[in-house]
Amino acid sequence: MHDKTLSELSALLEAGEVSSVELTRHFLDRIERHDGDCNAFITVCAESALAEAEAADRRRARGEAGPLTGLPIAHKDIFCTDGVRTSCASRMLDNFVAPYDATVVERLKAAGMVMLGKTNMDEFAMGSSNETSFYGPVKNPWDPSRVPGGSSGGSAAAVAARLAPAATGTDTGGSIRQPAALCGITGLKPTYGRISRWGMIAFASSLDQAGPMAQSAEDCALLLQAMAGFDERDSTCMDEPVPDYRAALGQSLEGLRIGLPREFFDEGLDAGVREVVEAALEVCRGLGAETVEIDLPNMKLSVPAYYVVAPAECSSNLSRFDGVRYGYRCEDPRDLEDLYLRSRGEGFGAEVKRRILVGTYALSAGYYDAYYLKAQKARRLIADDFRRAFEQVDVILGPTTPTTAFGLGEKADDPVTMYLSDIYTIAVNLAGLPGMSIPAGFSDGLPVGLQIIGNYFDEGRLLAVAHQYQQHTDWHRRLPDGYAD
Ligand code: GLN
């Protein structure tokens, strides 16, 4: 059953061939048998999942089921979940039980989805390898000595290992696309403002965006349909109509203009990854698309600009964790200052502290203009590059990551090398554009992701390109050996 996509499982439920309770039991059983090997979950909600599944089956019996009713899903532990621990993989929130659901969780619940549990991630979504989690690293299901990517590494590994047919993720600089690529699954980061951020623990508010992670583009379309749309509780959520994403999947690639940024195919790109991406482009050409080389000349500014903007916003967002209102509090504080210092000192991990320090410095008087303002100007230049590119092409394709999954511990002591693993994804967040990663093949036995970038609110087109590609390839159906049954 676990080798089926979400859409296929939906059809089985609809046909009455399986019940939501059976499906939920099947995945809970897989989590129990396999999660010890990959550590994809922080919290498993077996009891409530079965109760939700029963409710979904009753709803179906009443004839009130939608396409997602009764299907299991796992949520990244960055989304607030009513009555369930929401840790953001930090010691700071290890004891935090959210008093309400995030909009994303609420909408998927209203559609009848069953929550299997909360997935592991980098602490406060800061990282590219899942090694900064308070709950220990996630292991890549394709090779347990390697990272799954981050920060949504638990979600990516859970879907790759088929411990859940789908999961939610968030992407501030690549955290949906990069782990999707390294684990061989399909992930979509929508346009900034497409999905409400309400109840999603903030890292860098001008960049954070939630999105679906699943086996196929069709599955992502199904999930995006329920997740997207205006929410008055998030002032940056756009009041834009939500198109029928599943209906969009049929658009052919005939005449599609694909831009290939020269900057994405430079010497930093691993030869094995390049080969896979070039073969994928050949498939798209075979389906009638034309490819043209384009330039995104300010791409080189994206990682430096991001590592000013994201830490600056993080230093401000994370100031709420003070040991007073919620979360971790140190033992026996001497006075208020001691309470703040030790609660934060003991509650946050090293990478989070590094970002708070960098961000606080960049925002301080005298440095604000030199760093923060400058980074915002670079951000505008990057967005302008994309604007010009989309006057010429419909979508932009390239690799999602410069290499396949690297070894656990390999980059853990070198933050700058770690930051460079997002070199092809970060610009998309700075510009607020939608981007996807889809499985395109393997290099030395490890999955390679193809990145598809679109214009604002053009998620339907991205999903269609991905779906057409997936109709002619089967990379997205591959399952890692250790998780076949
Ligand atoms: N790896 C990037 C970072 O550490 C992106 C993280 C993310 O998208 N949440 O900031």
CSV table of C-alpha atoms and ligand atoms in Angstrom, one decimal:
chain,number,residue,atom,x,y,z
A,1,MET,CA,0.0,0.0,0.0
A,2,HIS,CA,2.9,2.4,0.8
A,3,ASP,CA,4.2,2.3,-2.7
A,4,LYS,CA,1.1,4.1,-3.9
A,5,THR,CA,1.0,7.8,-4.3
A,6,LEU,CA,-1.4,10.0,-2.3
A,7,SER,CA,-3.6,10.3,-5.4
A,8,GLU,CA,-3.7,6.6,-5.9
A,9,LEU,CA,-4.6,6.1,-2.2
A,10,SER,CA,-7.3,8.7,-2.6
A,11,ALA,CA,-8.8,6.6,-5.4
A,12,LEU,CA,-8.7,3.4,-3.3
A,13,LEU,CA,-10.5,5.2,-0.4
A,14,GLU,CA,-13.1,6.5,-2.9
A,15,ALA,CA,-13.6,3.0,-4.3
A,16,GLY,CA,-14.0,1.6,-0.8
A,17,GLU,CA,-11.1,-0.8,-1.4
A,18,VAL,CA,-9.4,0.4,1.8
A,19,SER,CA,-10.6,2.4,4.8
A,20,SER,CA,-8.8,5.3,6.4
A,21,VAL,CA,-8.3,3.2,9.6
A,22,GLU,CA,-6.5,0.5,7.6
A,23,LEU,CA,-4.4,3.0,5.8
A,24,THR,CA,-3.5,4.8,9.0
A,25,ARG,CA,-2.6,1.6,10.8
A,26,HIS,CA,-0.4,0.6,7.9
A,27,PHE,CA,1.6,3.8,8.1
A,28,LEU,CA,1.8,3.8,11.9
A,29,ASP,CA,3.1,0.3,11.7
A,30,ARG,CA,5.7,1.3,9.2
A,31,ILE,CA,6.8,4.2,11.4
A,32,GLU,CA,7.1,1.8,14.3
A,33,ARG,CA,9.2,-0.6,12.4
A,34,HIS,CA,11.4,1.8,10.4
A,35,ASP,CA,11.7,5.2,12.2
A,36,GLY,CA,14.4,3.9,14.4
A,37,ASP,CA,16.6,3.7,11.3
A,38,CYS,CA,16.0,7.2,10.0
A,39,ASN,CA,14.7,9.3,13.0
A,40,ALA,CA,12.2,11.2,10.8
A,41,PHE,CA,9.7,11.7,13.5
A,42,ILE,CA,9.9,13.8,16.7
A,43,THR,CA,6.3,12.9,17.9
A,44,VAL,CA,4.0,10.1,16.7
A,45,CYS,CA,0.3,10.6,17.3
A,46,ALA,CA,-0.9,7.0,17.0
A,47,GLU,CA,-4.0,7.3,19.2
A,48,SER,CA,-5.3,10.6,17.8
A,49,ALA,CA,-4.5,9.5,14.2
A,50,LEU,CA,-6.7,6.4,14.6
A,51,ALA,CA,-9.5,8.5,16.0
A,52,GLU,CA,-9.2,11.0,13.1
A,53,ALA,CA,-9.2,8.0,10.7
A,54,GLU,CA,-12.4,6.7,12.2
A,55,ALA,CA,-14.0,10.1,11.9
A,56,ALA,CA,-12.9,10.3,8.3
A,57,ASP,CA,-14.4,6.9,7.5
A,58,ARG,CA,-17.7,8.0,9.1
A,59,ARG,CA,-17.6,11.2,7.0
A,60,ARG,CA,-17.1,9.2,3.9
A,61,ALA,CA,-20.0,6.9,4.8
A,62,ARG,CA,-22.2,10.0,5.0
A,63,GLY,CA,-21.1,10.9,1.5
A,64,GLU,CA,-19.2,14.0,2.6
A,65,ALA,CA,-15.6,13.1,1.7
A,66,GLY,CA,-13.3,15.2,-0.4
A,67,PRO,CA,-10.2,14.0,-2.3
A,68,LEU,CA,-8.0,14.3,0.9
A,69,THR,CA,-10.5,12.8,3.4
A,70,GLY,CA,-8.9,9.9,5.3
A,71,LEU,CA,-5.4,10.3,3.9
A,72,PRO,CA,-2.5,10.3,6.3
A,73,ILE,CA,0.0,13.1,6.5
A,74,ALA,CA,2.9,14.1,8.7
A,75,HIS,CA,3.5,17.8,9.7
A,76,LYS,CA,6.9,19.4,10.1
A,77,ASP,CA,7.3,20.2,13.8
A,78,ILE,CA,7.4,23.9,13.0
A,79,PHE,CA,3.6,24.0,12.6
A,80,CYS,CA,1.6,24.6,15.7
A,81,THR,CA,-0.7,21.6,16.4
A,82,ASP,CA,-3.5,22.0,19.0
A,83,GLY,CA,-2.7,19.8,22.0
A,84,VAL,CA,0.4,18.3,20.5
A,85,ARG,CA,4.0,19.1,21.3
A,86,THR,CA,5.4,21.7,18.8
A,87,SER,CA,9.1,21.7,19.4
A,88,CYS,CA,10.7,23.3,16.3
A,89,ALA,CA,13.4,20.7,17.1
A,90,SER,CA,14.7,22.9,19.8
A,91,ARG,CA,15.3,22.3,23.5
A,92,MET,CA,13.7,25.7,23.9
A,93,LEU,CA,10.3,24.3,22.9
A,94,ASP,CA,10.7,20.7,23.9
A,95,ASN,CA,8.0,21.2,26.5
A,96,PHE,CA,5.7,23.4,24.4
A,97,VAL,CA,2.2,22.1,23.6
A,98,ALA,CA,0.6,24.4,21.1
A,99,PRO,CA,-2.8,25.8,22.1
A,100,TYR,CA,-4.1,26.1,18.5
A,101,ASP,CA,-3.6,24.7,15.0
A,102,ALA,CA,-1.6,26.6,12.3
A,103,THR,CA,-3.7,27.6,9.3
A,104,VAL,CA,-2.0,25.0,7.2
A,105,VAL,CA,-2.8,22.3,9.8
A,106,GLU,CA,-6.3,23.5,10.3
A,107,ARG,CA,-7.1,23.5,6.5
A,108,LEU,CA,-5.7,20.0,6.0
A,109,LYS,CA,-7.6,18.8,9.0
A,110,ALA,CA,-10.8,20.4,7.7
A,111,ALA,CA,-10.2,18.5,4.4
A,112,GLY,CA,-10.2,15.3,6.5
A,113,MET,CA,-6.5,14.5,6.6
A,114,VAL,CA,-5.2,12.3,9.4
A,115,MET,CA,-2.1,13.6,11.2
A,116,LEU,CA,0.4,10.7,11.8
A,117,GLY,CA,2.8,12.9,13.8
A,118,LYS,CA,5.4,15.7,13.7
A,119,THR,CA,8.6,15.4,11.7
A,120,ASN,CA,12.2,16.1,12.7
A,121,MET,CA,13.9,19.2,11.3
A,122,ASP,CA,16.8,21.5,11.8
A,123,GLU,CA,16.4,23.6,15.0
A,124,PHE,CA,14.1,26.5,14.2
A,125,ALA,CA,14.5,25.5,10.5
A,126,MET,CA,18.1,26.8,10.5
A,127,GLY,CA,20.3,24.3,8.6
A,128,SER,CA,20.7,22.2,5.4
A,129,SER,CA,21.4,18.8,6.9
A,130,ASN,CA,19.0,18.2,9.8
A,131,GLU,CA,22.0,17.9,12.1
A,132,THR,CA,21.1,21.0,14.2
A,133,SER,CA,18.0,19.2,15.6
A,134,PHE,CA,17.8,18.8,19.4
A,135,TYR,CA,16.4,15.3,18.7
A,136,GLY,CA,19.4,14.1,16.7
A,137,PRO,CA,20.0,14.0,13.0
A,138,VAL,CA,17.7,12.4,10.4
A,139,LYS,CA,19.4,9.7,8.2
A,140,ASN,CA,18.9,9.6,4.5
A,141,PRO,CA,16.7,6.6,3.6
A,142,TRP,CA,18.9,6.0,0.5
A,143,ASP,CA,22.1,5.8,2.6
A,144,PRO,CA,22.0,6.1,6.4
A,145,SER,CA,25.6,7.5,6.5
A,146,ARG,CA,24.3,10.6,4.7
A,147,VAL,CA,22.2,13.6,5.5
A,148,PRO,CA,18.6,13.9,4.2
A,149,GLY,CA,19.1,17.7,3.7
A,150,GLY,CA,17.3,20.3,5.7
A,151,SER,CA,15.6,21.9,7.3
A,152,SER,CA,12.6,19.8,6.3
A,153,GLY,CA,14.7,16.6,6.4
A,154,GLY,CA,12.3,14.6,8.6
A,155,SER,CA,9.4,15.3,6.2
A,156,ALA,CA,11.5,14.4,3.2
A,157,ALA,CA,12.9,11.2,4.8
A,158,ALA,CA,9.4,10.2,6.0
A,159,VAL,CA,8.0,10.5,2.4
A,160,ALA,CA,11.1,8.9,0.8
A,161,ALA,CA,10.9,5.9,3.2
A,162,ARG,CA,7.1,5.8,2.7
A,163,LEU,CA,6.5,6.2,6.4
A,164,ALA,CA,3.9,8.8,5.3
A,165,PRO,CA,2.4,9.3,1.9
A,166,ALA,CA,2.8,13.1,2.2
A,167,ALA,CA,4.2,15.7,4.6
A,168,THR,CA,4.3,19.5,5.0
A,169,GLY,CA,7.5,21.5,4.9
A,170,THR,CA,8.7,25.1,5.0
A,171,ASP,CA,11.2,26.8,2.8
A,172,THR,CA,13.1,29.9,3.8
A,173,GLY,CA,16.1,29.4,1.7
A,174,GLY,CA,15.6,25.9,0.2
A,175,SER,CA,14.3,23.8,3.1
A,176,ILE,CA,11.6,22.1,1.0
A,177,ARG,CA,13.5,21.8,-2.3
A,178,GLN,CA,16.9,20.8,-1.0
A,179,PRO,CA,15.8,17.9,1.2
A,180,ALA,CA,13.3,16.8,-1.5
A,181,ALA,CA,16.2,16.6,-3.9
A,182,LEU,CA,18.5,14.7,-1.6
A,183,CYS,CA,15.8,12.2,-0.6
A,184,GLY,CA,14.3,11.7,-4.1
A,185,ILE,CA,10.8,13.1,-3.6
A,186,THR,CA,8.7,16.0,-5.0
A,187,GLY,CA,8.5,19.3,-3.1
A,188,LEU,CA,6.9,22.6,-3.9
A,189,LYS,CA,7.7,26.0,-2.3
A,190,PRO,CA,4.9,28.3,-3.4
A,191,THR,CA,5.0,32.0,-4.1
A,192,TYR,CA,5.5,34.1,-1.0
A,193,GLY,CA,2.0,34.9,0.3
A,194,ARG,CA,0.3,31.9,-1.4
A,195,ILE,CA,-0.1,30.0,1.9
A,196,SER,CA,-0.8,31.5,5.3
A,197,ARG,CA,2.1,31.6,7.8
A,198,TRP,CA,-0.2,31.9,10.8
A,199,GLY,CA,0.8,29.3,13.4
A,200,MET,CA,4.0,28.5,11.6
A,201,ILE,CA,6.9,29.3,14.0
A,202,ALA,CA,8.7,32.2,12.4
A,203,PHE,CA,12.4,32.1,11.3
A,204,ALA,CA,12.7,34.8,8.7
A,205,SER,CA,9.3,36.2,8.1
A,206,SER,CA,9.9,37.8,4.7
A,207,LEU,CA,11.2,34.5,3.3
A,208,ASP,CA,9.3,31.7,5.1
A,209,GLN,CA,6.8,29.8,3.1
A,210,ALA,CA,5.0,26.5,3.7
A,211,GLY,CA,4.5,23.9,1.0
A,212,PRO,CA,3.7,20.3,0.2
A,213,MET,CA,6.1,17.3,0.0
A,214,ALA,CA,5.0,14.1,-1.6
A,215,GLN,CA,5.9,11.5,-4.2
A,216,SER,CA,4.5,13.2,-7.2
A,217,ALA,CA,3.4,16.6,-8.7
A,218,GLU,CA,-0.1,15.4,-8.8
A,219,ASP,CA,0.0,14.8,-5.0
A,220,CYS,CA,1.5,18.2,-4.5
A,221,ALA,CA,-1.4,19.7,-6.5
A,222,LEU,CA,-3.9,18.0,-4.4
A,223,LEU,CA,-2.3,19.3,-1.2
A,224,LEU,CA,-1.6,22.8,-2.4
A,225,GLN,CA,-5.3,23.1,-3.3
A,226,ALA,CA,-6.2,22.7,0.3
A,227,MET,CA,-3.3,24.7,1.8
A,228,ALA,CA,-3.4,27.8,-0.4
A,229,GLY,CA,-5.6,30.8,-0.1
A,230,PHE,CA,-6.2,34.0,1.8
A,231,ASP,CA,-6.1,34.1,5.6
A,232,GLU,CA,-6.8,37.4,7.3
A,233,ARG,CA,-4.6,36.3,10.3
A,234,ASP,CA,-1.4,36.6,8.2
A,235,SER,CA,-1.0,40.2,6.8
A,236,THR,CA,1.4,39.0,4.1
A,237,CYS,CA,-0.9,36.3,2.8
A,238,MET,CA,-2.2,37.4,-0.6
A,239,ASP,CA,-5.9,37.6,-1.5
A,240,GLU,CA,-5.4,35.9,-4.9
A,241,PRO,CA,-7.9,33.4,-6.3
A,242,VAL,CA,-6.7,29.8,-6.0
A,243,PRO,CA,-6.9,28.1,-9.4
A,244,ASP,CA,-7.8,24.4,-9.9
A,245,TYR,CA,-4.2,22.9,-9.7
A,246,ARG,CA,-5.2,19.4,-10.7
A,247,ALA,CA,-6.9,20.7,-13.8
A,248,ALA,CA,-3.7,22.5,-14.7
A,249,LEU,CA,-1.7,19.3,-14.7
A,250,GLY,CA,-2.8,18.4,-18.2
A,251,GLN,CA,-1.0,21.4,-19.9
A,252,SER,CA,1.5,20.1,-22.4
A,253,LEU,CA,5.1,21.1,-22.8
A,254,GLU,CA,4.7,21.9,-26.5
A,255,GLY,CA,6.1,25.3,-27.1
A,256,LEU,CA,7.1,25.8,-23.5
A,257,ARG,CA,10.1,28.2,-23.2
A,258,ILE,CA,12.6,26.9,-20.6
A,259,GLY,CA,15.4,29.2,-19.4
A,260,LEU,CA,18.7,27.7,-18.3
A,261,PRO,CA,20.6,30.1,-16.2
A,262,ARG,CA,24.3,30.0,-17.0
A,263,GLU,CA,25.0,30.6,-13.3
A,264,PHE,CA,23.4,27.3,-12.4
A,265,PHE,CA,25.7,25.2,-14.6
A,266,ASP,CA,29.0,26.6,-13.5
A,267,GLU,CA,32.1,24.8,-12.2
A,268,GLY,CA,30.5,24.4,-8.7
A,269,LEU,CA,28.1,21.8,-10.1
A,270,ASP,CA,29.0,18.2,-9.5
A,271,ALA,CA,29.5,16.3,-12.8
A,272,GLY,CA,27.1,13.5,-11.8
A,273,VAL,CA,24.3,15.9,-11.0
A,274,ARG,CA,24.9,17.8,-14.2
A,275,GLU,CA,24.6,14.7,-16.2
A,276,VAL,CA,21.2,13.8,-14.6
A,277,VAL,CA,19.9,17.3,-15.1
A,278,GLU,CA,21.0,17.4,-18.7
A,279,ALA,CA,19.2,14.1,-19.4
A,280,ALA,CA,16.0,15.6,-17.8
A,281,LEU,CA,16.3,18.6,-20.0
A,282,GLU,CA,16.5,16.2,-23.0
A,283,VAL,CA,13.2,14.6,-21.8
A,284,CYS,CA,11.5,18.1,-21.7
A,285,ARG,CA,12.8,18.9,-25.2
A,286,GLY,CA,11.4,15.6,-26.4
A,287,LEU,CA,8.1,16.7,-25.1
A,288,GLY,CA,8.2,19.8,-27.2
A,289,ALA,CA,9.8,22.4,-25.0
A,290,GLU,CA,12.5,24.7,-26.2
A,291,THR,CA,15.5,25.6,-24.0
A,292,VAL,CA,17.4,28.9,-24.1
A,293,GLU,CA,20.4,30.0,-22.0
A,294,ILE,CA,19.7,33.0,-19.8
A,295,ASP,CA,21.7,35.1,-17.4
A,296,LEU,CA,20.9,35.9,-13.8
A,297,PRO,CA,23.9,38.1,-13.2
A,298,ASN,CA,23.2,38.9,-9.6
A,299,MET,CA,22.9,35.3,-8.5
A,300,LYS,CA,26.3,35.6,-6.8
A,301,LEU,CA,24.8,38.1,-4.3
A,302,SER,CA,22.1,35.7,-3.1
A,303,VAL,CA,23.9,33.6,-0.5
A,304,PRO,CA,25.6,36.7,1.1
A,305,ALA,CA,22.3,38.7,1.0
A,306,TYR,CA,20.4,35.9,2.5
A,307,TYR,CA,22.9,35.4,5.4
A,308,VAL,CA,22.3,39.0,6.4
A,309,VAL,CA,18.5,39.2,5.9
A,310,ALA,CA,17.6,35.8,7.4
A,311,PRO,CA,19.7,36.2,10.6
A,312,ALA,CA,18.5,39.7,11.0
A,313,GLU,CA,14.8,38.6,10.9
A,314,CYS,CA,15.7,35.5,13.1
A,315,SER,CA,17.3,37.7,15.8
A,316,SER,CA,14.1,39.7,16.0
A,317,ASN,CA,11.7,36.7,15.8
A,318,LEU,CA,13.5,34.6,18.3
A,319,SER,CA,13.6,37.4,20.9
A,320,ARG,CA,10.2,36.1,22.1
A,321,PHE,CA,11.9,33.1,23.6
A,322,ASP,CA,12.9,34.6,26.9
A,323,GLY,CA,12.2,31.8,29.5
A,324,VAL,CA,9.2,33.8,30.8
A,325,ARG,CA,6.2,33.2,28.6
A,326,TYR,CA,6.6,29.7,27.3
A,327,GLY,CA,9.3,27.1,26.5
A,328,TYR,CA,12.5,26.3,28.3
A,329,ARG,CA,13.3,28.1,31.6
A,330,CYS,CA,16.6,27.6,33.4
A,331,GLU,CA,16.7,26.2,36.9
A,332,ASP,CA,16.9,28.6,39.9
A,333,PRO,CA,17.5,31.9,38.2
A,334,ARG,CA,19.2,34.5,40.4
A,335,ASP,CA,17.4,37.5,38.9
A,336,LEU,CA,15.6,38.5,35.7
A,337,GLU,CA,18.8,39.0,33.8
A,338,ASP,CA,20.1,35.6,34.8
A,339,LEU,CA,16.8,34.1,33.8
A,340,TYR,CA,17.0,35.6,30.3
A,341,LEU,CA,20.7,34.7,29.8
A,342,ARG,CA,20.6,31.2,31.0
A,343,SER,CA,17.2,30.3,29.5
A,344,ARG,CA,18.4,31.4,26.1
A,345,GLY,CA,21.9,30.1,26.6
A,346,GLU,CA,20.8,26.7,27.5
A,347,GLY,CA,17.7,26.5,25.4
A,348,PHE,CA,19.2,27.4,22.0
A,349,GLY,CA,21.7,25.3,20.0
A,350,ALA,CA,24.9,26.6,18.4
A,351,GLU,CA,23.6,27.3,14.9
A,352,VAL,CA,20.6,29.3,16.3
A,353,LYS,CA,22.9,31.3,18.5
A,354,ARG,CA,25.3,32.0,15.6
A,355,ARG,CA,22.4,33.4,13.6
A,356,ILE,CA,21.1,35.5,16.5
A,357,LEU,CA,24.5,37.0,17.0
A,358,VAL,CA,25.0,37.8,13.3
A,359,GLY,CA,21.5,39.2,12.9
A,360,THR,CA,21.7,41.4,16.0
A,361,TYR,CA,25.0,42.8,14.8
A,362,ALA,CA,23.7,43.5,11.3
A,363,LEU,CA,20.7,45.4,12.7
A,364,SER,CA,22.6,47.4,15.3
A,365,ALA,CA,23.0,51.2,14.9
A,366,GLY,CA,25.8,52.1,12.6
A,367,TYR,CA,25.8,48.7,10.9
A,368,TYR,CA,22.2,48.6,9.7
A,369,ASP,CA,22.8,50.7,6.6
A,370,ALA,CA,26.0,48.9,5.7
A,371,TYR,CA,24.6,45.4,6.1
A,372,TYR,CA,20.8,45.1,6.3
A,373,LEU,CA,20.0,47.9,3.9
A,374,LYS,CA,22.7,46.8,1.5
A,375,ALA,CA,21.3,43.2,1.5
A,376,GLN,CA,17.8,44.5,0.8
A,377,LYS,CA,19.2,46.3,-2.3
A,378,ALA,CA,20.9,43.1,-3.4
A,379,ARG,CA,17.6,41.4,-3.0
A,380,ARG,CA,15.9,43.9,-5.3
A,381,LEU,CA,18.6,43.3,-8.0
A,382,ILE,CA,18.1,39.5,-7.8
A,383,ALA,CA,14.3,39.9,-8.1
A,384,ASP,CA,14.9,42.2,-11.1
A,385,ASP,CA,17.1,39.5,-12.8
A,386,PHE,CA,14.2,37.1,-12.5
A,387,ARG,CA,11.7,39.7,-13.8
A,388,ARG,CA,13.7,40.2,-16.9
A,389,ALA,CA,14.2,36.4,-17.4
A,390,PHE,CA,10.4,35.8,-17.2
A,391,GLU,CA,9.9,38.3,-20.1
A,392,GLN,CA,11.8,35.8,-22.2
A,393,VAL,CA,10.9,32.4,-20.8
A,394,ASP,CA,8.0,30.6,-19.1
A,395,VAL,CA,9.9,28.6,-16.5
A,396,ILE,CA,13.5,28.2,-15.4
A,397,LEU,CA,15.1,24.8,-14.9
A,398,GLY,CA,18.3,23.7,-13.3
A,399,PRO,CA,19.7,21.6,-10.5
A,400,THR,CA,18.2,21.9,-7.1
A,401,THR,CA,21.5,21.3,-5.3
A,402,PRO,CA,25.2,21.4,-6.4
A,403,THR,CA,25.8,17.8,-5.1
A,404,THR,CA,23.9,14.7,-4.0
A,405,ALA,CA,23.5,14.0,-0.2
A,406,PHE,CA,26.7,14.6,1.7
A,407,GLY,CA,27.9,12.5,4.7
A,408,LEU,CA,26.6,13.1,8.2
A,409,GLY,CA,29.2,15.2,10.0
A,410,GLU,CA,30.9,16.2,6.7
A,411,LYS,CA,30.0,19.9,6.8
A,412,ALA,CA,28.8,20.2,10.4
A,413,ASP,CA,31.8,22.1,11.6
A,414,ASP,CA,32.0,24.4,8.6
A,415,PRO,CA,29.0,26.7,8.5
A,416,VAL,CA,30.0,28.5,5.3
A,417,THR,CA,30.3,25.3,3.3
A,418,MET,CA,27.0,24.2,4.7
A,419,TYR,CA,25.4,27.5,3.6
A,420,LEU,CA,26.6,26.9,0.0
A,421,SER,CA,24.5,23.8,-0.3
A,422,ASP,CA,21.5,26.2,-0.9
A,423,ILE,CA,23.3,28.1,-3.7
A,424,TYR,CA,20.7,27.3,-6.3
A,425,THR,CA,17.6,27.7,-4.1
A,426,ILE,CA,18.1,30.8,-2.0
A,427,ALA,CA,17.6,33.4,-4.8
A,428,VAL,CA,14.0,32.1,-5.3
A,429,ASN,CA,13.1,32.9,-1.7
A,430,LEU,CA,14.8,36.4,-1.9
A,431,ALA,CA,12.6,37.1,-5.0
A,432,GLY,CA,9.5,35.5,-3.4
A,433,LEU,CA,9.0,33.2,-6.5
A,434,PRO,CA,7.6,29.6,-6.5
A,435,GLY,CA,10.0,26.7,-7.0
A,436,MET,CA,9.9,22.9,-7.1
A,437,SER,CA,12.2,20.0,-6.9
A,438,ILE,CA,11.4,16.7,-8.6
A,439,PRO,CA,13.3,13.5,-8.7
A,440,ALA,CA,15.3,13.3,-12.0
A,441,GLY,CA,17.6,10.3,-11.5
A,442,PHE,CA,20.5,9.0,-9.5
A,443,SER,CA,24.2,9.7,-9.3
A,444,ASP,CA,26.2,6.9,-7.6
A,445,GLY,CA,23.0,5.5,-6.1
A,446,LEU,CA,21.9,8.8,-4.6
A,447,PRO,CA,18.8,10.9,-5.8
A,448,VAL,CA,19.3,14.0,-7.9
A,449,GLY,CA,16.7,16.8,-8.0
A,450,LEU,CA,15.6,18.9,-10.9
A,451,GLN,CA,14.6,22.4,-9.9
A,452,ILE,CA,11.7,24.2,-11.7
A,453,ILE,CA,11.3,27.9,-11.0
A,454,GLY,CA,8.2,29.9,-12.1
A,455,ASN,CA,6.8,33.4,-12.2
A,456,TYR,CA,4.7,34.7,-9.3
A,457,PHE,CA,1.6,32.6,-8.7
A,458,ASP,CA,2.4,30.3,-11.6
A,459,GLU,CA,2.4,27.2,-9.4
A,460,GLY,CA,-0.1,25.6,-11.8
A,461,ARG,CA,2.5,25.7,-14.6
A,462,LEU,CA,5.3,24.4,-12.4
A,463,LEU,CA,3.1,21.5,-11.4
A,464,ALA,CA,2.2,20.8,-15.0
A,465,VAL,CA,5.8,20.7,-16.1
A,466,ALA,CA,6.6,18.4,-13.2
A,467,HIS,CA,3.6,16.2,-13.9
A,468,GLN,CA,4.3,15.9,-17.7
A,469,TYR,CA,7.9,14.9,-16.9
A,470,GLN,CA,6.6,12.4,-14.3
A,471,GLN,CA,4.2,10.9,-16.9
A,472,HIS,CA,7.3,10.0,-19.0
A,473,THR,CA,9.8,8.9,-16.3
A,474,ASP,CA,9.5,6.8,-13.1
A,475,TRP,CA,12.2,8.3,-10.9
A,476,HIS,CA,9.6,9.5,-8.5
A,477,ARG,CA,8.4,5.9,-8.0
A,478,ARG,CA,11.7,4.5,-6.8
A,479,LEU,CA,11.8,3.3,-3.2
A,480,PRO,CA,15.0,2.9,-1.1
A,481,ASP,CA,15.9,-0.8,-0.6
A,482,GLY,CA,15.7,-0.9,3.2
A,483,TYR,CA,12.2,0.4,3.1
A,484,ALA,CA,10.6,-1.8,0.5
A,485,ASP,CA,8.4,-3.7,3.0
B,1,GLN,N1,19.6,26.1,4.8
B,1,GLN,C1,19.0,27.4,4.8
B,1,GLN,C2,19.3,28.0,6.2
B,1,GLN,O1,19.9,27.4,7.0
B,1,GLN,C3,17.6,27.4,4.5
B,1,GLN,C4,16.8,27.0,5.7
B,1,GLN,C5,15.3,27.0,5.3
B,1,GLN,O2,14.9,27.1,4.2
B,1,GLN,N2,14.5,27.0,6.4
B,1,GLN,O3,18.9,29.1,6.5
